[in-house]
């Protein structure tokens, strides 16, 4: 079932890339595996998935030792400062950096472990009160401050668009994030590269790709409806 779902998602990614004049290889598919059992992740792995996204630090650290070491783990959920030490050096990217204080904690831990952490700045483009992330207006300044910290590489931006039945409603938010990344890139800030645009989930990733997403986070579309626990 997971393999079939994955094929469907990959075909949709190809189609969206084609519509936007882009190469499918330019888009990383992150399989959002939160709350999913290890057997589901193994099945996705066997089908070729190497990028997995988790929301909770505890679940992430429990799963890492149980699965193949060539998996690239993505921390996509809200990250508390006191949990940073558990994932630095273990994840390939943190998508959800939304404050200078969090970035400082990541930097401290990275220096301590003599490593560099790839991060994305989370922007709340739709200004939803229920979501984390900074405003688009705050982003350039925060990027500049974080870029000065040791042990951190600012690789781009991330947003979580509103849940909607009609993905077209999210197109303006995706377009705005893309424009913001272009504006920040043009500032030529040291240690900042806006190559990653993490936006689009199961319901709207096709639209996100058309608007420039380089990373889509798909859970339900691959694993089926999520289990609540």
mmCIF file of C-alpha atoms in Angstrom:
data_model
loop_
_atom_site.group_PDB
_atom_site.id
_atom_site.type_symbol
_atom_site.label_atom_id
_atom_site.label_comp_id
_atom_site.label_asym_id
_atom_site.label_seq_id
_atom_site.Cartn_x
_atom_site.Cartn_y
_atom_site.Cartn_z
ATOM 1 C CA UNK A 1 0.000 0.000 0.000
ATOM 2 C CA UNK A 2 2.771 2.421 0.968
ATOM 3 C CA UNK A 3 4.688 1.629 -2.222
ATOM 4 C CA UNK A 4 1.612 2.357 -4.373
ATOM 5 C CA UNK A 5 0.954 5.599 -2.500
ATOM 6 C CA UNK A 6 4.564 6.599 -2.957
ATOM 7 C CA UNK A 7 4.377 5.976 -6.696
ATOM 8 C CA UNK A 8 1.263 8.144 -6.882
ATOM 9 C CA UNK A 9 2.976 10.979 -4.996
ATOM 10 C CA UNK A 10 6.124 10.727 -7.127
ATOM 11 C CA UNK A 11 4.070 10.831 -10.323
ATOM 12 C CA UNK A 12 2.251 13.935 -9.047
ATOM 13 C CA UNK A 13 5.611 15.566 -8.228
ATOM 14 C CA UNK A 14 6.842 14.814 -11.765
ATOM 15 C CA UNK A 15 3.683 16.278 -13.246
ATOM 16 C CA UNK A 16 3.901 19.467 -11.162
ATOM 17 C CA UNK A 17 7.582 19.860 -12.004
ATOM 18 C CA UNK A 18 6.746 19.440 -15.670
ATOM 19 C CA UNK A 19 4.047 22.108 -15.428
ATOM 20 C CA UNK A 20 6.522 24.496 -13.798
ATOM 21 C CA UNK A 21 9.393 23.683 -16.172
ATOM 22 C CA UNK A 22 11.420 22.119 -13.364
ATOM 23 C CA UNK A 23 13.280 18.821 -12.912
ATOM 24 C CA UNK A 24 11.722 16.247 -10.517
ATOM 25 C CA UNK A 25 15.202 15.835 -9.031
ATOM 26 C CA UNK A 26 15.010 19.433 -7.766
ATOM 27 C CA UNK A 27 12.313 18.446 -5.257
ATOM 28 C CA UNK A 28 13.060 16.418 -2.122
ATOM 29 C CA UNK A 29 10.170 14.320 -0.857
ATOM 30 C CA UNK A 30 10.204 14.106 2.937
ATOM 31 C CA UNK A 31 7.991 11.273 4.178
ATOM 32 C CA UNK A 32 6.335 12.561 7.340
ATOM 33 C CA UNK A 33 6.442 9.515 9.581
ATOM 34 C CA UNK A 34 5.241 10.922 12.912
ATOM 35 C CA UNK A 35 3.086 8.473 14.894
ATOM 36 C CA UNK A 36 3.834 5.754 12.316
ATOM 37 C CA UNK A 37 5.183 2.359 13.407
ATOM 38 C CA UNK A 38 8.704 1.287 12.411
ATOM 39 C CA UNK A 39 7.220 -1.290 10.022
ATOM 40 C CA UNK A 40 5.689 1.525 7.950
ATOM 41 C CA UNK A 41 8.985 3.391 7.826
ATOM 42 C CA UNK A 42 10.813 0.213 6.792
ATOM 43 C CA UNK A 43 8.295 -0.331 4.002
ATOM 44 C CA UNK A 44 8.801 3.233 2.762
ATOM 45 C CA UNK A 45 12.567 2.743 3.019
ATOM 46 C CA UNK A 46 12.385 -0.444 0.946
ATOM 47 C CA UNK A 47 10.432 1.546 -1.652
ATOM 48 C CA UNK A 48 13.297 4.023 -1.893
ATOM 49 C CA UNK A 49 12.504 6.758 0.641
ATOM 50 C CA UNK A 50 15.584 8.183 2.383
ATOM 51 C CA UNK A 51 14.200 11.422 3.840
ATOM 52 C CA UNK A 52 11.892 11.106 6.836
ATOM 53 C CA UNK A 53 10.290 13.912 8.841
ATOM 54 C CA UNK A 54 9.360 13.753 12.515
ATOM 55 C CA UNK A 55 7.565 16.233 14.757
ATOM 56 C CA UNK A 56 8.612 15.116 18.197
ATOM 57 C CA UNK A 57 12.134 14.787 19.535
ATOM 58 C CA UNK A 58 11.388 11.707 21.659
ATOM 59 C CA UNK A 59 9.852 9.808 18.747
ATOM 60 C CA UNK A 60 12.710 10.838 16.489
ATOM 61 C CA UNK A 61 15.435 9.695 18.857
ATOM 62 C CA UNK A 62 13.594 6.412 19.488
ATOM 63 C CA UNK A 63 13.367 5.645 15.776
ATOM 64 C CA UNK A 64 16.870 6.633 14.615
ATOM 65 C CA UNK A 65 18.776 3.642 16.105
ATOM 66 C CA UNK A 66 16.135 1.193 14.855
ATOM 67 C CA UNK A 67 16.447 2.109 11.181
ATOM 68 C CA UNK A 68 19.183 2.161 8.508
ATOM 69 C CA UNK A 69 21.933 4.711 9.020
ATOM 70 C CA UNK A 70 21.680 6.260 5.542
ATOM 71 C CA UNK A 71 18.310 7.840 6.361
ATOM 72 C CA UNK A 72 18.264 11.639 6.413
ATOM 73 C CA UNK A 73 16.100 12.735 9.330
ATOM 74 C CA UNK A 74 14.268 16.049 9.267
ATOM 75 C CA UNK A 75 12.975 17.726 12.422
ATOM 76 C CA UNK A 76 9.834 19.440 11.169
ATOM 77 C CA UNK A 77 7.917 20.067 14.372
ATOM 78 C CA UNK A 78 8.203 22.823 16.956
ATOM 79 C CA UNK A 79 11.513 22.429 18.774
ATOM 80 C CA UNK A 80 11.974 23.386 22.415
ATOM 81 C CA UNK A 81 15.376 24.673 23.459
ATOM 82 C CA UNK A 82 15.791 22.049 26.171
ATOM 83 C CA UNK A 83 15.433 19.268 23.556
ATOM 84 C CA UNK A 84 18.041 20.609 21.121
ATOM 85 C CA UNK A 85 20.878 18.562 22.609
ATOM 86 C CA UNK A 86 19.126 15.308 21.737
ATOM 87 C CA UNK A 87 18.997 15.894 17.994
ATOM 88 C CA UNK A 88 22.047 17.973 17.017
ATOM 89 C CA UNK A 89 24.404 15.678 15.142
ATOM 90 C CA UNK A 90 21.601 13.204 14.446
ATOM 91 C CA UNK A 91 19.306 15.060 12.063
ATOM 92 C CA UNK A 92 20.206 16.279 8.609
ATOM 93 C CA UNK A 93 18.042 19.379 8.860
ATOM 94 C CA UNK A 94 15.931 21.320 11.358
ATOM 95 C CA UNK A 95 13.033 22.938 9.493
ATOM 96 C CA UNK A 96 11.417 24.768 12.365
ATOM 97 C CA UNK A 97 13.772 27.440 13.706
ATOM 98 C CA UNK A 98 11.566 30.360 14.695
ATOM 99 C CA UNK A 99 13.603 32.426 17.152
ATOM 100 C CA UNK A 100 17.098 33.689 17.825
ATOM 101 C CA UNK A 101 17.122 31.981 21.235
ATOM 102 C CA UNK A 102 16.432 28.594 19.663
ATOM 103 C CA UNK A 103 19.141 29.200 17.058
ATOM 104 C CA UNK A 104 21.607 30.174 19.801
ATOM 105 C CA UNK A 105 20.921 26.910 21.603
ATOM 106 C CA UNK A 106 21.443 24.932 18.369
ATOM 107 C CA UNK A 107 24.679 26.853 17.784
ATOM 108 C CA UNK A 108 25.969 26.112 21.298
ATOM 109 C CA UNK A 109 25.236 22.424 20.917
ATOM 110 C CA UNK A 110 26.759 22.290 17.421
ATOM 111 C CA UNK A 111 29.967 23.885 18.651
ATOM 112 C CA UNK A 112 30.068 21.510 21.600
ATOM 113 C CA UNK A 113 29.722 18.529 19.250
ATOM 114 C CA UNK A 114 32.032 20.019 16.647
ATOM 115 C CA UNK A 115 29.413 19.814 13.913
ATOM 116 C CA UNK A 116 27.399 22.120 11.682
ATOM 117 C CA UNK A 117 23.610 22.087 11.597
ATOM 118 C CA UNK A 118 21.566 22.856 8.491
ATOM 119 C CA UNK A 119 18.482 24.834 9.447
ATOM 120 C CA UNK A 120 15.477 26.495 7.849
ATOM 121 C CA UNK A 121 13.738 29.552 9.241
ATOM 122 C CA UNK A 122 10.040 28.917 9.870
ATOM 123 C CA UNK A 123 7.845 31.718 8.550
ATOM 124 C CA UNK A 124 4.158 31.968 9.403
ATOM 125 C CA UNK A 125 3.176 33.421 6.031
ATOM 126 C CA UNK A 126 -0.564 33.053 6.602
ATOM 127 C CA UNK A 127 -0.369 34.707 10.042
ATOM 128 C CA UNK A 128 -2.309 31.888 11.701
ATOM 129 C CA UNK A 129 -2.419 32.237 15.466
ATOM 130 C CA UNK A 130 -2.320 28.456 15.953
ATOM 131 C CA UNK A 131 0.999 28.139 14.113
ATOM 132 C CA UNK A 132 4.589 28.813 15.069
ATOM 133 C CA UNK A 133 6.902 30.870 12.904
ATOM 134 C CA UNK A 134 7.958 34.478 12.467
ATOM 135 C CA UNK A 135 6.284 37.035 10.236
ATOM 136 C CA UNK A 136 7.674 37.587 6.736
ATOM 137 C CA UNK A 137 8.668 41.106 7.817
ATOM 138 C CA UNK A 138 10.828 39.742 10.667
ATOM 139 C CA UNK A 139 12.567 37.119 8.530
ATOM 140 C CA UNK A 140 15.450 39.066 6.905
ATOM 141 C CA UNK A 141 16.630 40.489 10.221
ATOM 142 C CA UNK A 142 16.412 37.127 12.008
ATOM 143 C CA UNK A 143 18.252 35.394 9.168
ATOM 144 C CA UNK A 144 21.063 37.921 9.449
ATOM 145 C CA UNK A 145 21.406 37.442 13.212
ATOM 146 C CA UNK A 146 21.314 33.646 13.020
ATOM 147 C CA UNK A 147 23.804 33.574 10.136
ATOM 148 C CA UNK A 148 26.416 35.108 12.430
ATOM 149 C CA UNK A 149 26.248 32.169 14.853
ATOM 150 C CA UNK A 150 28.893 29.422 14.662
ATOM 151 C CA UNK A 151 27.878 25.863 13.811
ATOM 152 C CA UNK A 152 24.742 26.819 11.897
ATOM 153 C CA UNK A 153 24.042 26.972 8.184
ATOM 154 C CA UNK A 154 20.937 28.856 7.118
ATOM 155 C CA UNK A 155 19.740 26.883 4.075
ATOM 156 C CA UNK A 156 16.360 28.434 3.370
ATOM 157 C CA UNK A 157 12.807 28.920 4.608
ATOM 158 C CA UNK A 158 9.892 26.758 5.684
ATOM 159 C CA UNK A 159 6.191 27.396 6.112
ATOM 160 C CA UNK A 160 3.112 25.437 7.127
ATOM 161 C CA UNK A 161 0.206 26.671 5.029
ATOM 162 C CA UNK A 162 -3.369 26.605 6.346
ATOM 163 C CA UNK A 163 -5.343 23.394 6.112
ATOM 164 C CA UNK A 164 -7.721 23.795 3.212
ATOM 165 C CA UNK A 165 -9.938 21.694 0.949
ATOM 166 C CA UNK A 166 -8.847 23.749 -2.044
ATOM 167 C CA UNK A 167 -5.051 23.855 -2.498
ATOM 168 C CA UNK A 168 -5.338 26.879 -4.794
ATOM 169 C CA UNK A 169 -6.156 28.942 -1.700
ATOM 170 C CA UNK A 170 -2.584 28.375 -0.487
ATOM 171 C CA UNK A 171 -0.915 29.465 -3.720
ATOM 172 C CA UNK A 172 -0.493 33.104 -2.563
ATOM 173 C CA UNK A 173 1.253 31.943 0.640
ATOM 174 C CA UNK A 174 3.681 29.748 -1.292
ATOM 175 C CA UNK A 175 4.337 32.536 -3.767
ATOM 176 C CA UNK A 176 5.026 34.941 -0.910
ATOM 177 C CA UNK A 177 7.532 32.591 0.735
ATOM 178 C CA UNK A 178 9.327 32.085 -2.575
ATOM 179 C CA UNK A 179 9.557 35.846 -3.084
ATOM 180 C CA UNK A 180 10.844 36.279 0.469
ATOM 181 C CA UNK A 181 13.596 33.725 -0.182
ATOM 182 C CA UNK A 182 14.593 35.583 -3.364
ATOM 183 C CA UNK A 183 14.695 38.900 -1.477
ATOM 184 C CA UNK A 184 16.877 37.414 1.283
ATOM 185 C CA UNK A 185 19.183 35.710 -1.228
ATOM 186 C CA UNK A 186 19.739 39.061 -2.943
ATOM 187 C CA UNK A 187 21.102 40.515 0.293
ATOM 188 C CA UNK A 188 24.139 38.224 -0.079
ATOM 189 C CA UNK A 189 24.395 37.596 3.660
ATOM 190 C CA UNK A 190 27.444 35.535 4.638
ATOM 191 C CA UNK A 191 26.616 31.957 5.599
ATOM 192 C CA UNK A 192 23.098 32.186 4.100
ATOM 193 C CA UNK A 193 21.906 30.180 1.146
ATOM 194 C CA UNK A 194 18.235 30.214 0.224
ATOM 195 C CA UNK A 195 18.434 26.968 -1.739
ATOM 196 C CA UNK A 196 15.778 25.140 0.292
ATOM 197 C CA UNK A 197 12.108 26.078 0.277
ATOM 198 C CA UNK A 198 10.217 23.624 2.470
ATOM 199 C CA UNK A 199 6.527 24.077 1.774
ATOM 200 C CA UNK A 200 3.579 21.949 0.742
ATOM 201 C CA UNK A 201 1.996 18.930 2.429
ATOM 202 C CA UNK A 202 -0.310 16.107 1.308
ATOM 203 C CA UNK A 203 -3.193 18.394 0.351
ATOM 204 C CA UNK A 204 -1.292 21.096 -1.493
ATOM 205 C CA UNK A 205 2.215 19.952 -2.456
ATOM 206 C CA UNK A 206 1.480 20.102 -6.192
ATOM 207 C CA UNK A 207 0.668 23.799 -5.956
ATOM 208 C CA UNK A 208 3.693 24.361 -3.697
ATOM 209 C CA UNK A 209 5.988 22.770 -6.306
ATOM 210 C CA UNK A 210 4.530 24.981 -9.030
ATOM 211 C CA UNK A 211 5.433 27.965 -6.828
ATOM 212 C CA UNK A 212 9.020 26.859 -6.185
ATOM 213 C CA UNK A 213 9.068 24.337 -3.309
ATOM 214 C CA UNK A 214 12.306 22.328 -3.224
ATOM 215 C CA UNK A 215 11.123 20.172 -0.328
ATOM 216 C CA UNK A 216 7.597 18.825 0.250
ATOM 217 C CA UNK A 217 6.492 17.134 3.468
ATOM 218 C CA UNK A 218 4.006 14.354 2.737
ATOM 219 C CA UNK A 219 2.600 12.082 5.435
ATOM 220 C CA UNK A 220 -0.986 11.025 4.794
ATOM 221 C CA UNK A 221 -0.354 10.802 1.042
ATOM 222 C CA UNK A 222 2.262 8.094 1.686
ATOM 223 C CA UNK A 223 1.257 6.342 4.918
ATOM 224 C CA UNK A 224 -2.515 6.847 4.883
ATOM 225 C CA UNK A 225 -4.550 8.595 7.580
ATOM 226 C CA UNK A 226 -2.498 9.275 10.674
ATOM 227 C CA UNK A 227 -3.078 7.335 13.865
ATOM 228 C CA UNK A 228 -3.938 9.424 16.858
ATOM 229 C CA UNK A 229 -2.352 8.450 20.121
#
